[in-house]
Amino acid sequence: MVLEHLDRVFPTKAVIAQDESNFTIDTGKSRLQQLGYYQELDRSLSVISNFALCFVTISVLQGITTLYSQGLQYGGPISMIYGWLVAGFFTMFVGLSMAEICSSYPTSGGLYYWSAKLAGPSWAPFASWLTCWYSLLCKFDEKTELTSQIIVLALLINSLFSCRPAQWANTTSVDFSLAQIVQTIILLSTGGKNGGGYLASKYVLICIYGGILFVHGVKNTLPVRFLSILGNVAAAWNIVGVFLLMILIPIVAPERASIEYISTHFNTDNGVGIQSKTYIFVLGLLMSNYTLAGYDASVHLVEETKNGDINAPRGIISAIVVSFIVGWGYLLGITFAVTDIPHLLNPNNDAGGYAVAQLFYEAFKSRYGSGVGGIICIGVAAFAIFFCGMGTITNNSRMVYAFSRDGAMPCSSVWHKLNKNEVPINAVWLSVAISFVMALTSLLSLVAFQSMVSIATVGINISYAIPIFYRITLGHETFTRGPFHLGRYGMVVGWVAVIWVATMTVLFSLPVAYPITRDTFNYTPAAIGGLLVLVVSWWVLDARHWFKGPITNIDTTMRTN
């Protein structure tokens, strides 16, 4: 039914508006001008490129590979296989609601701009302020008095090191997970943990991470056409890589799990003092929810996508659907090679407890006497994660660009600057710098840093839910449909999306181990709740006097051309 609806609202060729001179103009560009913004970015991405970059940012190879250990620990096969179905089902509701709003408001500001428009004139500043913080960063106005600036800087520093704004936390979690995989590849290539292999120190690890971030920054300064090519290559790599690994690993593995084991085994031997199966299943959902996030990438690229009011919604929905299908296949395939969960999770195995790496390495070593093939397979996943990290930097820089265009960043003119390739170059390097600083917390407390996955998942989903909530409440009567819309089902889909995000926010804030100590404490509620207190308090005390929400840069009453 969804596909039939998509066919109706997405004709084979976009309906193109024409001006009096009979020249065709892009519908996305036309709508952007109606919303009050000049077309400044290079609008050259096709619907395929938009989908590809979104699909790469979701990256099932990144999410599943990174959190497979947690999936095995909290429930095992049942938690992962069925949890993926549950998460995928409800994620589609969130995606559909976002696609509908994106079609109406196709701006790079995305979530931040949507909240302002949907909350109405009275609530617009607070709505956009709140979404700003939960999606990236709050406003800092150059006209604010010195005392206020100092307070904002204090809040910013606190958010960077404890609250970790969702989008930058996502970049940090992705690229740091890639650094950990590189470290594991080096460890296995030099003999493994039990064979005298080289285990990098936390300082070497942070250097690897910094190098990865730098390369991603360089790539994001190139023209968007180049990123489009890379995105298409990366999407193909992800799909081919998934099918390669899901078929190769169970074939190579000398022992395979039965269908009965895959479909019925529930692992309660988690070593963290939790025995309730319901509780364990809920904790196991984090892997699926973390993986099936990042589809807002299509939104951030909407001003660089041809007919963005039509093709960006297509990118969102198609990326979720394809990720859901190939991700479930990947999960099923590699889980058929799992026969001894405690061994894969043992920190004293050759891969140091990195479950997927140990699984791949051991499958080849047991069959052929050498784990080289397994290391190559780990490398396939590593390249997919590399492309994913590149995509998150792209998303972050476009959000910084959009906020700066509205005067909503410190030194907005700096971050809004475009290079000769029409890329917000300073915003790119700001994203790289802040992501690197955030990872430095791992040198002080690895436990606190590891909470970043939960924080990124919860924070990003909250930023998704806020504009959807405004759409179904304050903006219900005033919302103007775009080319893609859900018709009479929009309200129902929106409520399901909001309730799902609210439920996951509560569940992912629960303790993940008992007894609760400093080393086992779940920092997610402290970070998310602390951020909420800071944002609301700052709004009440000062920001409401000077923050007015998005600022257009052209007269919306002028005729678009």
Coordinates of C-alpha atoms in Angstrom, one line a residue:
M1 CA 0.0 0.0 0.0
V2 CA 2.9 2.3 0.8
L3 CA 4.4 1.7 -2.6
E4 CA 1.1 2.4 -4.3
H5 CA 0.9 5.7 -2.4
L6 CA 4.4 6.6 -3.4
D7 CA 3.6 6.0 -7.0
R8 CA 0.7 8.4 -6.8
V9 CA 2.6 11.2 -5.1
F10 CA 5.8 10.6 -7.0
P11 CA 5.2 10.7 -10.8
T12 CA 7.8 9.3 -13.1
K13 CA 9.0 12.9 -13.8
A14 CA 8.7 15.7 -11.3
V15 CA 6.1 18.3 -12.1
I16 CA 8.2 21.3 -13.0
A17 CA 7.1 24.9 -12.4
Q18 CA 7.6 27.3 -15.3
D19 CA 8.0 31.1 -15.2
E20 CA 6.7 33.6 -17.7
S21 CA 9.8 33.1 -19.9
N22 CA 9.0 29.5 -20.3
F23 CA 12.2 28.4 -18.5
T24 CA 11.8 25.4 -16.2
I25 CA 12.9 25.7 -12.6
D26 CA 13.6 23.1 -10.0
T27 CA 10.6 22.5 -7.7
G28 CA 12.9 22.2 -4.6
K29 CA 14.6 25.5 -5.5
S30 CA 11.2 27.2 -6.1
R31 CA 9.9 26.0 -2.7
L32 CA 13.1 27.1 -1.0
Q33 CA 12.6 30.6 -2.3
Q34 CA 9.0 30.6 -1.2
L35 CA 10.3 29.8 2.3
G36 CA 12.7 32.8 2.2
Y37 CA 16.1 31.4 1.2
Y38 CA 18.4 31.9 -1.7
Q39 CA 19.8 28.9 -3.5
E40 CA 23.4 28.9 -2.5
L41 CA 24.5 25.3 -2.5
D42 CA 25.2 23.3 -5.6
R43 CA 21.9 21.5 -6.4
S44 CA 23.2 18.6 -8.4
L45 CA 22.3 15.4 -6.5
S46 CA 19.9 13.0 -8.2
V47 CA 17.3 11.0 -6.3
I48 CA 19.7 8.0 -6.5
S49 CA 22.6 10.0 -5.1
N50 CA 20.4 11.3 -2.3
F51 CA 19.3 7.8 -1.4
A52 CA 22.9 6.5 -1.7
L53 CA 24.3 9.0 0.7
C54 CA 21.4 8.4 3.1
F55 CA 21.8 4.6 2.9
V56 CA 25.5 4.9 3.5
T57 CA 24.9 7.1 6.6
I58 CA 22.5 4.5 8.0
S59 CA 25.1 1.8 7.1
V60 CA 23.9 -1.6 8.4
L61 CA 27.4 -2.9 8.2
Q62 CA 28.5 -0.2 10.6
G63 CA 25.7 -0.5 13.1
I64 CA 25.4 -4.3 13.3
T65 CA 29.2 -4.9 13.2
T66 CA 29.8 -2.4 15.9
L67 CA 27.0 -3.5 18.3
Y68 CA 26.8 -7.2 17.5
S69 CA 28.6 -8.0 20.8
Q70 CA 25.8 -6.1 22.7
G71 CA 23.2 -8.0 20.7
L72 CA 24.7 -11.3 21.6
Q73 CA 25.0 -10.3 25.3
Y74 CA 21.5 -9.0 25.7
G75 CA 19.3 -11.8 24.3
G76 CA 21.4 -13.3 21.5
P77 CA 19.7 -14.5 18.3
I78 CA 16.1 -13.9 19.4
S79 CA 16.8 -10.3 20.6
M80 CA 18.6 -9.5 17.4
I81 CA 16.5 -11.2 14.7
Y82 CA 13.1 -10.3 16.1
G83 CA 14.3 -7.1 17.6
W84 CA 15.3 -6.0 14.1
L85 CA 11.8 -6.6 12.9
V86 CA 10.2 -4.6 15.7
A87 CA 12.7 -1.7 15.3
G88 CA 12.3 -1.6 11.5
F89 CA 8.5 -1.6 11.7
F90 CA 8.3 1.4 14.0
T91 CA 11.2 3.2 12.3
M92 CA 9.2 3.3 9.1
F93 CA 6.5 5.3 11.0
V94 CA 9.1 7.9 12.0
G95 CA 10.6 8.0 8.5
L96 CA 7.2 8.5 6.8
S97 CA 6.3 11.4 9.1
M98 CA 9.7 13.0 8.5
A99 CA 9.3 12.5 4.7
E100 CA 5.9 14.3 4.8
I101 CA 7.3 17.3 6.6
C102 CA 10.5 17.4 4.5
S103 CA 8.3 17.6 1.4
S104 CA 6.6 20.7 2.7
Y105 CA 9.8 22.3 4.1
P106 CA 12.8 21.2 2.0
T107 CA 15.5 23.1 3.7
S108 CA 18.9 22.0 5.0
G109 CA 17.9 23.3 8.4
G110 CA 15.5 20.4 8.4
L111 CA 14.4 19.4 12.0
Y112 CA 15.3 22.8 13.4
Y113 CA 13.4 24.7 10.7
W114 CA 10.4 22.3 10.8
S115 CA 9.9 22.8 14.5
A116 CA 9.8 26.6 14.1
K117 CA 7.3 26.4 11.3
L118 CA 5.0 23.8 12.8
A119 CA 4.9 25.1 16.4
G120 CA 3.3 28.4 15.3
P121 CA 4.5 32.0 15.8
S122 CA 4.1 32.0 19.6
W123 CA 6.1 28.8 20.1
A124 CA 8.4 28.9 17.1
P125 CA 11.5 30.3 18.9
F126 CA 11.4 27.9 21.8
A127 CA 10.6 24.9 19.5
S128 CA 13.5 25.6 17.2
W129 CA 15.8 26.3 20.2
L130 CA 14.9 23.0 21.7
T131 CA 15.3 21.0 18.5
C132 CA 18.6 22.9 17.7
W133 CA 20.2 21.6 20.9
Y134 CA 19.0 18.0 20.5
S135 CA 20.0 17.8 16.9
L136 CA 23.3 19.7 17.1
L137 CA 23.9 23.0 18.9
C138 CA 22.0 25.9 20.4
K139 CA 22.1 29.5 19.2
F140 CA 24.8 31.9 20.2
D141 CA 24.1 35.5 19.1
E142 CA 27.0 37.9 18.4
K143 CA 24.8 40.7 19.8
T144 CA 24.3 39.0 23.2
E145 CA 26.1 40.9 26.0
L146 CA 29.4 39.6 27.2
T147 CA 28.0 38.0 30.4
S148 CA 25.5 36.1 28.4
Q149 CA 28.2 35.0 25.9
I150 CA 30.2 33.6 28.8
I151 CA 27.2 31.7 30.1
V152 CA 26.5 30.2 26.6
L153 CA 30.1 29.2 26.3
A154 CA 29.9 27.4 29.6
L155 CA 26.8 25.6 28.6
L156 CA 28.4 24.7 25.3
I157 CA 31.5 23.2 27.0
N158 CA 29.3 21.3 29.3
S159 CA 27.2 19.9 26.5
L160 CA 30.3 18.9 24.5
F161 CA 31.8 16.9 27.4
S162 CA 28.7 15.5 29.1
C163 CA 25.5 16.0 27.0
R164 CA 27.2 15.4 23.7
P165 CA 24.8 16.9 21.0
A166 CA 23.4 14.0 19.1
Q167 CA 24.8 14.6 15.6
W168 CA 28.4 15.1 16.7
A169 CA 28.0 12.2 19.1
N170 CA 27.0 10.1 16.1
T171 CA 30.1 11.1 14.1
T172 CA 32.2 10.4 17.2
S173 CA 30.7 7.0 17.8
V174 CA 31.0 5.9 14.1
D175 CA 34.6 7.0 13.6
F176 CA 35.7 5.8 17.0
S177 CA 34.2 2.4 16.2
L178 CA 36.2 2.4 12.9
A179 CA 39.4 3.2 14.9
Q180 CA 38.6 0.3 17.2
I181 CA 38.1 -2.0 14.1
V182 CA 41.4 -0.8 12.7
Q183 CA 43.0 -1.6 16.0
T184 CA 41.5 -5.1 16.0
I185 CA 42.7 -5.7 12.4
I186 CA 46.2 -4.8 13.5
L187 CA 45.9 -7.0 16.5
L188 CA 44.8 -10.1 14.5
S189 CA 47.3 -9.4 11.7
T190 CA 50.1 -9.5 14.2
G191 CA 49.1 -12.8 15.9
G192 CA 46.0 -12.0 17.9
K193 CA 45.8 -11.4 21.7
N194 CA 46.9 -14.9 22.5
G195 CA 49.8 -14.9 19.9
G196 CA 51.6 -11.8 21.0
G197 CA 49.7 -9.4 18.7
Y198 CA 50.0 -5.7 19.0
L199 CA 47.3 -4.1 21.1
A200 CA 47.2 -0.3 20.6
S201 CA 47.1 1.9 23.7
K202 CA 44.3 4.4 24.2
Y203 CA 46.6 7.1 23.0
V204 CA 47.5 5.3 19.7
L205 CA 43.8 4.7 19.3
I206 CA 42.9 8.3 19.6
C207 CA 45.6 9.1 17.0
I208 CA 44.1 6.6 14.6
Y209 CA 40.7 8.2 15.2
G210 CA 42.1 11.7 14.6
G211 CA 43.6 10.5 11.3
I212 CA 40.2 9.1 10.1
L213 CA 38.5 12.3 11.0
F214 CA 41.0 14.3 9.1
V215 CA 40.6 12.2 5.9
H216 CA 36.8 12.6 6.2
G217 CA 37.2 16.4 6.6
V218 CA 39.3 16.5 3.4
K219 CA 36.8 14.5 1.4
N220 CA 34.0 16.8 2.5
T221 CA 35.7 19.9 1.2
L222 CA 35.4 18.4 -2.4
P223 CA 32.5 19.3 -4.7
V224 CA 29.2 17.7 -3.9
R225 CA 29.3 16.0 -7.3
F226 CA 32.4 14.1 -6.0
L227 CA 30.5 13.2 -2.9
S228 CA 27.7 12.0 -5.1
I229 CA 30.0 9.6 -6.9
L230 CA 31.5 8.4 -3.6
G231 CA 28.0 8.0 -2.2
N232 CA 27.0 5.7 -5.1
V233 CA 30.2 3.7 -4.7
A234 CA 29.7 3.4 -1.0
A235 CA 26.0 2.3 -1.4
A236 CA 27.1 -0.4 -3.8
W237 CA 29.9 -1.4 -1.4
N238 CA 27.4 -1.7 1.5
I239 CA 25.0 -3.9 -0.5
V240 CA 27.6 -6.1 -2.1
G241 CA 29.5 -6.3 1.2
V242 CA 26.4 -7.4 3.1
F243 CA 25.5 -10.2 0.6
L244 CA 29.2 -11.3 0.5
L245 CA 29.5 -11.6 4.3
M246 CA 26.0 -13.1 4.9
I247 CA 26.7 -15.9 2.4
L248 CA 30.5 -16.4 2.9
I249 CA 30.8 -16.5 6.7
P250 CA 28.2 -19.3 7.3
I251 CA 29.6 -21.3 4.4
V252 CA 33.2 -21.1 5.6
A253 CA 32.4 -21.7 9.3
P254 CA 33.1 -25.4 10.1
E255 CA 30.0 -25.4 12.5
R256 CA 26.7 -23.8 11.8
A257 CA 23.8 -23.1 14.1
S258 CA 20.4 -24.7 13.3
I259 CA 17.3 -22.8 12.2
E260 CA 15.8 -23.8 15.5
Y261 CA 18.7 -22.2 17.4
I262 CA 18.5 -19.0 15.4
S263 CA 14.8 -18.7 15.9
T264 CA 14.4 -19.8 19.6
H265 CA 17.7 -19.3 21.5
F266 CA 17.6 -16.5 24.0
N267 CA 20.8 -15.7 25.8
T268 CA 20.4 -14.8 29.5
D269 CA 24.0 -15.5 30.4
N270 CA 25.0 -11.8 30.1
G271 CA 27.2 -11.5 33.1
V272 CA 25.7 -8.2 34.2
G273 CA 23.2 -9.4 36.7
I274 CA 20.0 -9.1 34.6
Q275 CA 17.8 -12.2 34.3
S276 CA 14.4 -10.8 33.2
K277 CA 13.9 -11.8 29.6
T278 CA 11.7 -8.8 28.8
Y279 CA 14.4 -6.4 30.2
I280 CA 17.1 -8.2 28.3
F281 CA 15.2 -8.1 25.0
V282 CA 14.6 -4.3 25.5
L283 CA 18.3 -3.7 26.0
G284 CA 19.1 -5.8 22.9
L285 CA 17.0 -3.4 20.9
L286 CA 19.7 -0.7 21.1
M287 CA 21.7 -2.4 18.3
S288 CA 18.7 -2.3 15.9
N289 CA 17.7 1.3 16.8
Y290 CA 21.2 2.6 16.6
T291 CA 21.7 1.0 13.2
L292 CA 18.4 2.2 11.7
A293 CA 19.1 5.8 12.4
G294 CA 20.7 8.5 10.3
Y295 CA 18.0 8.7 7.6
D296 CA 17.8 12.5 8.2
A297 CA 20.8 12.6 5.9
S298 CA 18.4 13.0 3.0
V299 CA 17.0 16.1 4.8
H300 CA 20.3 17.8 5.3
L301 CA 21.1 17.3 1.6
V302 CA 17.7 18.5 0.3
E303 CA 19.0 21.9 -0.9
E304 CA 21.6 20.0 -2.9
T305 CA 19.1 17.5 -4.4
K306 CA 17.3 18.2 -7.7
N307 CA 13.5 18.6 -7.0
G308 CA 14.3 18.1 -3.3
D309 CA 10.7 18.4 -2.1
I310 CA 10.0 15.2 -4.0
N311 CA 13.3 13.3 -4.1
A312 CA 14.4 13.8 -0.5
P313 CA 11.3 12.1 0.9
R314 CA 12.0 9.3 -1.6
G315 CA 15.6 9.1 -0.3
I316 CA 14.3 8.8 3.3
I317 CA 11.8 6.0 2.7
S318 CA 13.9 4.0 0.2
A319 CA 17.0 4.2 2.5
I320 CA 15.0 2.8 5.4
V321 CA 13.4 0.0 3.4
V322 CA 16.6 -1.1 1.7
S323 CA 18.5 -0.9 5.0
F324 CA 15.9 -3.0 6.8
I325 CA 16.0 -5.7 4.2
V326 CA 19.7 -6.0 3.7
G327 CA 20.4 -5.5 7.5
W328 CA 18.1 -8.4 8.4
G329 CA 19.8 -10.6 5.8
Y330 CA 23.2 -9.7 7.3
L331 CA 22.1 -10.5 10.8
L332 CA 20.6 -13.9 9.8
G333 CA 23.7 -14.8 7.7
I334 CA 26.4 -14.2 10.3
T335 CA 24.3 -15.5 13.2
F336 CA 24.1 -18.9 11.5
A337 CA 27.9 -19.1 12.2
V338 CA 27.4 -18.4 16.0
T339 CA 27.6 -21.6 18.1
D340 CA 29.4 -20.4 21.3
I341 CA 28.3 -16.9 22.5
P342 CA 30.4 -16.8 25.7
H343 CA 33.5 -17.6 23.6
L344 CA 32.8 -14.8 21.2
L345 CA 32.3 -12.3 24.0
N346 CA 35.3 -13.5 26.0
P347 CA 37.8 -10.5 26.3
N348 CA 40.7 -13.0 26.2
N349 CA 40.0 -14.4 22.7
D350 CA 42.2 -13.4 19.8
A351 CA 40.1 -10.4 18.9
G352 CA 39.9 -9.2 22.5
G353 CA 36.2 -9.8 22.8
Y354 CA 35.2 -8.1 19.5
A355 CA 32.5 -10.6 18.6
V356 CA 32.2 -10.0 14.9
A357 CA 36.0 -9.9 14.3
Q358 CA 36.4 -13.1 16.3
L359 CA 33.6 -14.8 14.4
F360 CA 35.1 -13.9 11.0
Y361 CA 38.7 -14.6 12.0
E362 CA 37.9 -18.0 13.6
A363 CA 35.7 -19.2 10.8
F364 CA 38.6 -18.9 8.3
K365 CA 41.3 -20.1 10.7
S366 CA 39.3 -23.2 11.7
R367 CA 38.6 -24.1 8.0
Y368 CA 41.9 -23.2 6.4
G369 CA 44.4 -22.9 9.2
S370 CA 44.8 -19.1 8.6
G371 CA 42.6 -16.2 9.6
V372 CA 43.6 -13.9 6.7
G373 CA 40.3 -14.4 4.9
G374 CA 38.5 -13.4 8.1
I375 CA 40.7 -10.2 8.4
I376 CA 39.8 -9.3 4.8
C377 CA 36.1 -9.7 5.7
I378 CA 36.5 -7.4 8.7
G379 CA 38.1 -5.0 6.2
V380 CA 35.0 -5.1 4.1
A381 CA 33.0 -3.9 7.0
A382 CA 35.6 -1.3 7.9
F383 CA 35.4 0.3 4.5
A384 CA 31.6 0.6 4.9
I385 CA 32.1 2.2 8.3
F386 CA 34.6 4.6 6.7
F387 CA 31.9 5.8 4.2
C388 CA 29.4 6.1 7.0
G389 CA 31.6 8.4 9.0
M390 CA 32.2 10.5 5.9
G391 CA 28.4 10.9 5.5
T392 CA 27.9 12.0 9.1
I393 CA 30.5 14.8 8.6
T394 CA 28.5 15.9 5.5
N395 CA 25.3 15.9 7.6
N396 CA 26.8 17.9 10.4
S397 CA 28.4 20.5 8.2
R398 CA 25.1 21.1 6.4
M399 CA 23.3 21.6 9.7
V400 CA 25.9 24.1 10.9
Y401 CA 25.6 25.8 7.5
A402 CA 21.8 26.1 7.9
F403 CA 22.0 27.3 11.5
S404 CA 24.6 29.9 10.5
R405 CA 22.5 31.1 7.7
D406 CA 19.9 31.9 10.3
G407 CA 22.5 33.7 12.4
A408 CA 22.1 30.9 15.0
M409 CA 25.8 30.1 15.6
P410 CA 28.7 32.0 17.1
C411 CA 30.6 33.8 14.3
S412 CA 27.8 32.7 11.9
S413 CA 29.5 34.5 8.9
V414 CA 32.5 32.2 9.3
W415 CA 30.6 28.9 9.4
H416 CA 28.2 30.0 6.6
K417 CA 31.1 30.6 4.2
L418 CA 31.3 28.5 1.0
N419 CA 34.5 27.6 -0.8
K420 CA 34.9 27.6 -4.6
N421 CA 33.1 24.2 -4.8
E422 CA 30.0 25.7 -3.0
V423 CA 30.8 23.6 0.1
P424 CA 30.5 25.1 3.6
I425 CA 34.2 24.4 4.3
N426 CA 34.5 26.0 7.7
A427 CA 31.5 24.1 8.9
V428 CA 33.1 20.9 7.8
W429 CA 36.3 21.6 9.8
L430 CA 34.3 22.7 12.8
S431 CA 32.4 19.4 12.8
V432 CA 35.7 17.5 12.6
A433 CA 37.3 19.5 15.4
I434 CA 34.4 19.1 17.8
S435 CA 34.0 15.4 17.1
F436 CA 37.7 15.0 17.9
V437 CA 37.4 16.9 21.2
M438 CA 34.4 14.8 22.2
A439 CA 36.5 11.6 21.7
L440 CA 39.1 12.8 24.2
T441 CA 36.7 11.9 26.9
S442 CA 37.7 8.2 26.2
L443 CA 41.1 9.0 27.7
L444 CA 39.4 9.8 31.0
S445 CA 36.6 7.3 31.2
L446 CA 36.0 4.6 28.6
V447 CA 32.7 3.6 30.3
A448 CA 31.3 7.1 30.1
F449 CA 32.5 7.4 26.5
Q450 CA 30.8 4.1 25.5
S451 CA 27.5 5.6 26.7
M452 CA 27.8 7.8 23.6
V453 CA 26.1 5.1 21.5
S454 CA 23.0 5.3 23.6
I455 CA 23.2 9.1 23.8
A456 CA 23.5 9.4 20.1
T457 CA 20.6 7.0 19.5
V458 CA 18.3 8.7 22.0
G459 CA 19.3 12.2 21.1
I460 CA 18.9 11.8 17.4
N461 CA 15.5 10.1 17.8
I462 CA 14.3 12.9 20.1
S463 CA 15.3 15.4 17.5
Y464 CA 13.2 13.4 15.0
A465 CA 10.2 13.3 17.3
I466 CA 10.0 17.0 18.3
P467 CA 8.9 18.4 14.8
I468 CA 6.6 15.4 14.3
F469 CA 5.0 16.1 17.7
Y470 CA 4.5 19.7 16.6
R471 CA 3.1 18.5 13.3
I472 CA 0.3 16.5 15.0
T473 CA -0.5 19.0 17.7
L474 CA 0.2 22.8 17.3
G475 CA 0.7 22.6 13.6
H476 CA -2.2 20.2 12.8
E477 CA -4.4 22.9 11.3
T478 CA -1.8 25.0 9.6
F479 CA 0.4 22.3 8.1
T480 CA 0.6 22.7 4.3
R481 CA 1.2 19.4 2.4
G482 CA 4.0 19.0 0.0
P483 CA 4.1 16.7 -3.1
F484 CA 4.5 13.8 -0.7
H485 CA 2.0 13.4 2.0
L486 CA 0.2 10.7 4.0
G487 CA -3.3 12.0 3.5
R488 CA -5.7 11.2 6.3
Y489 CA -3.2 8.7 7.8
G490 CA -0.7 11.5 8.7
M491 CA -2.0 12.0 12.2
V492 CA -2.0 8.3 13.1
V493 CA 1.4 7.7 11.7
G494 CA 2.7 10.7 13.5
W495 CA 1.4 9.6 16.9
V496 CA 2.8 6.1 16.5
A497 CA 6.2 7.7 15.7
V498 CA 6.2 10.0 18.7
I499 CA 5.0 7.2 21.1
W500 CA 7.7 4.9 19.8
V501 CA 10.5 7.4 20.3
A502 CA 9.2 8.3 23.8
T503 CA 9.1 4.6 24.7
M504 CA 12.6 4.0 23.5
T505 CA 13.9 7.1 25.2
V506 CA 12.7 5.7 28.6
L507 CA 13.9 2.1 27.9
F508 CA 17.4 3.1 26.7
S509 CA 17.8 5.1 29.9
L510 CA 17.4 2.1 32.1
P511 CA 20.4 0.5 33.9
V512 CA 22.3 -2.0 31.7
A513 CA 23.9 -3.8 34.6
Y514 CA 23.3 -4.6 38.3
P515 CA 24.4 -3.8 40.9
I516 CA 24.7 -0.1 39.8
T517 CA 28.1 1.3 40.4
R518 CA 30.2 4.2 38.9
D519 CA 31.5 1.8 36.3
T520 CA 28.2 0.3 35.3
F521 CA 26.0 3.4 35.5
N522 CA 24.0 4.3 32.3
Y523 CA 25.0 7.9 31.6
T524 CA 22.3 8.4 29.0
P525 CA 19.5 9.8 31.3
A526 CA 22.0 12.1 33.0
A527 CA 23.2 13.4 29.7
I528 CA 19.8 13.7 28.0
G529 CA 18.1 15.0 31.1
G530 CA 21.0 17.4 31.9
L531 CA 20.8 18.8 28.4
L532 CA 17.0 19.3 28.8
V533 CA 17.5 21.2 32.1
L534 CA 20.2 23.4 30.6
V535 CA 18.3 24.2 27.5
V536 CA 15.0 25.0 29.2
S537 CA 16.7 26.9 32.0
W538 CA 18.7 29.0 29.7
W539 CA 15.6 29.7 27.6
V540 CA 13.6 30.9 30.6
L541 CA 16.4 33.0 32.1
D542 CA 17.7 34.8 29.0
A543 CA 17.4 33.3 25.5
R544 CA 13.7 34.0 25.1
H545 CA 14.5 37.7 25.0
W546 CA 16.8 37.5 22.0
F547 CA 16.4 34.2 20.1
K548 CA 13.7 34.6 17.4
G549 CA 14.1 31.4 15.4
P550 CA 15.0 31.0 11.7
I551 CA 15.8 34.2 9.8
T552 CA 15.1 34.3 6.1
N553 CA 17.5 36.0 3.7
I554 CA 15.1 37.0 1.0
D555 CA 11.7 38.6 1.0
T556 CA 9.1 35.7 0.8
T557 CA 6.6 38.1 -0.8
M558 CA 8.7 38.5 -3.9
R559 CA 7.9 36.5 -6.9
T560 CA 10.1 33.4 -7.2
N561 CA 12.2 33.2 -10.3

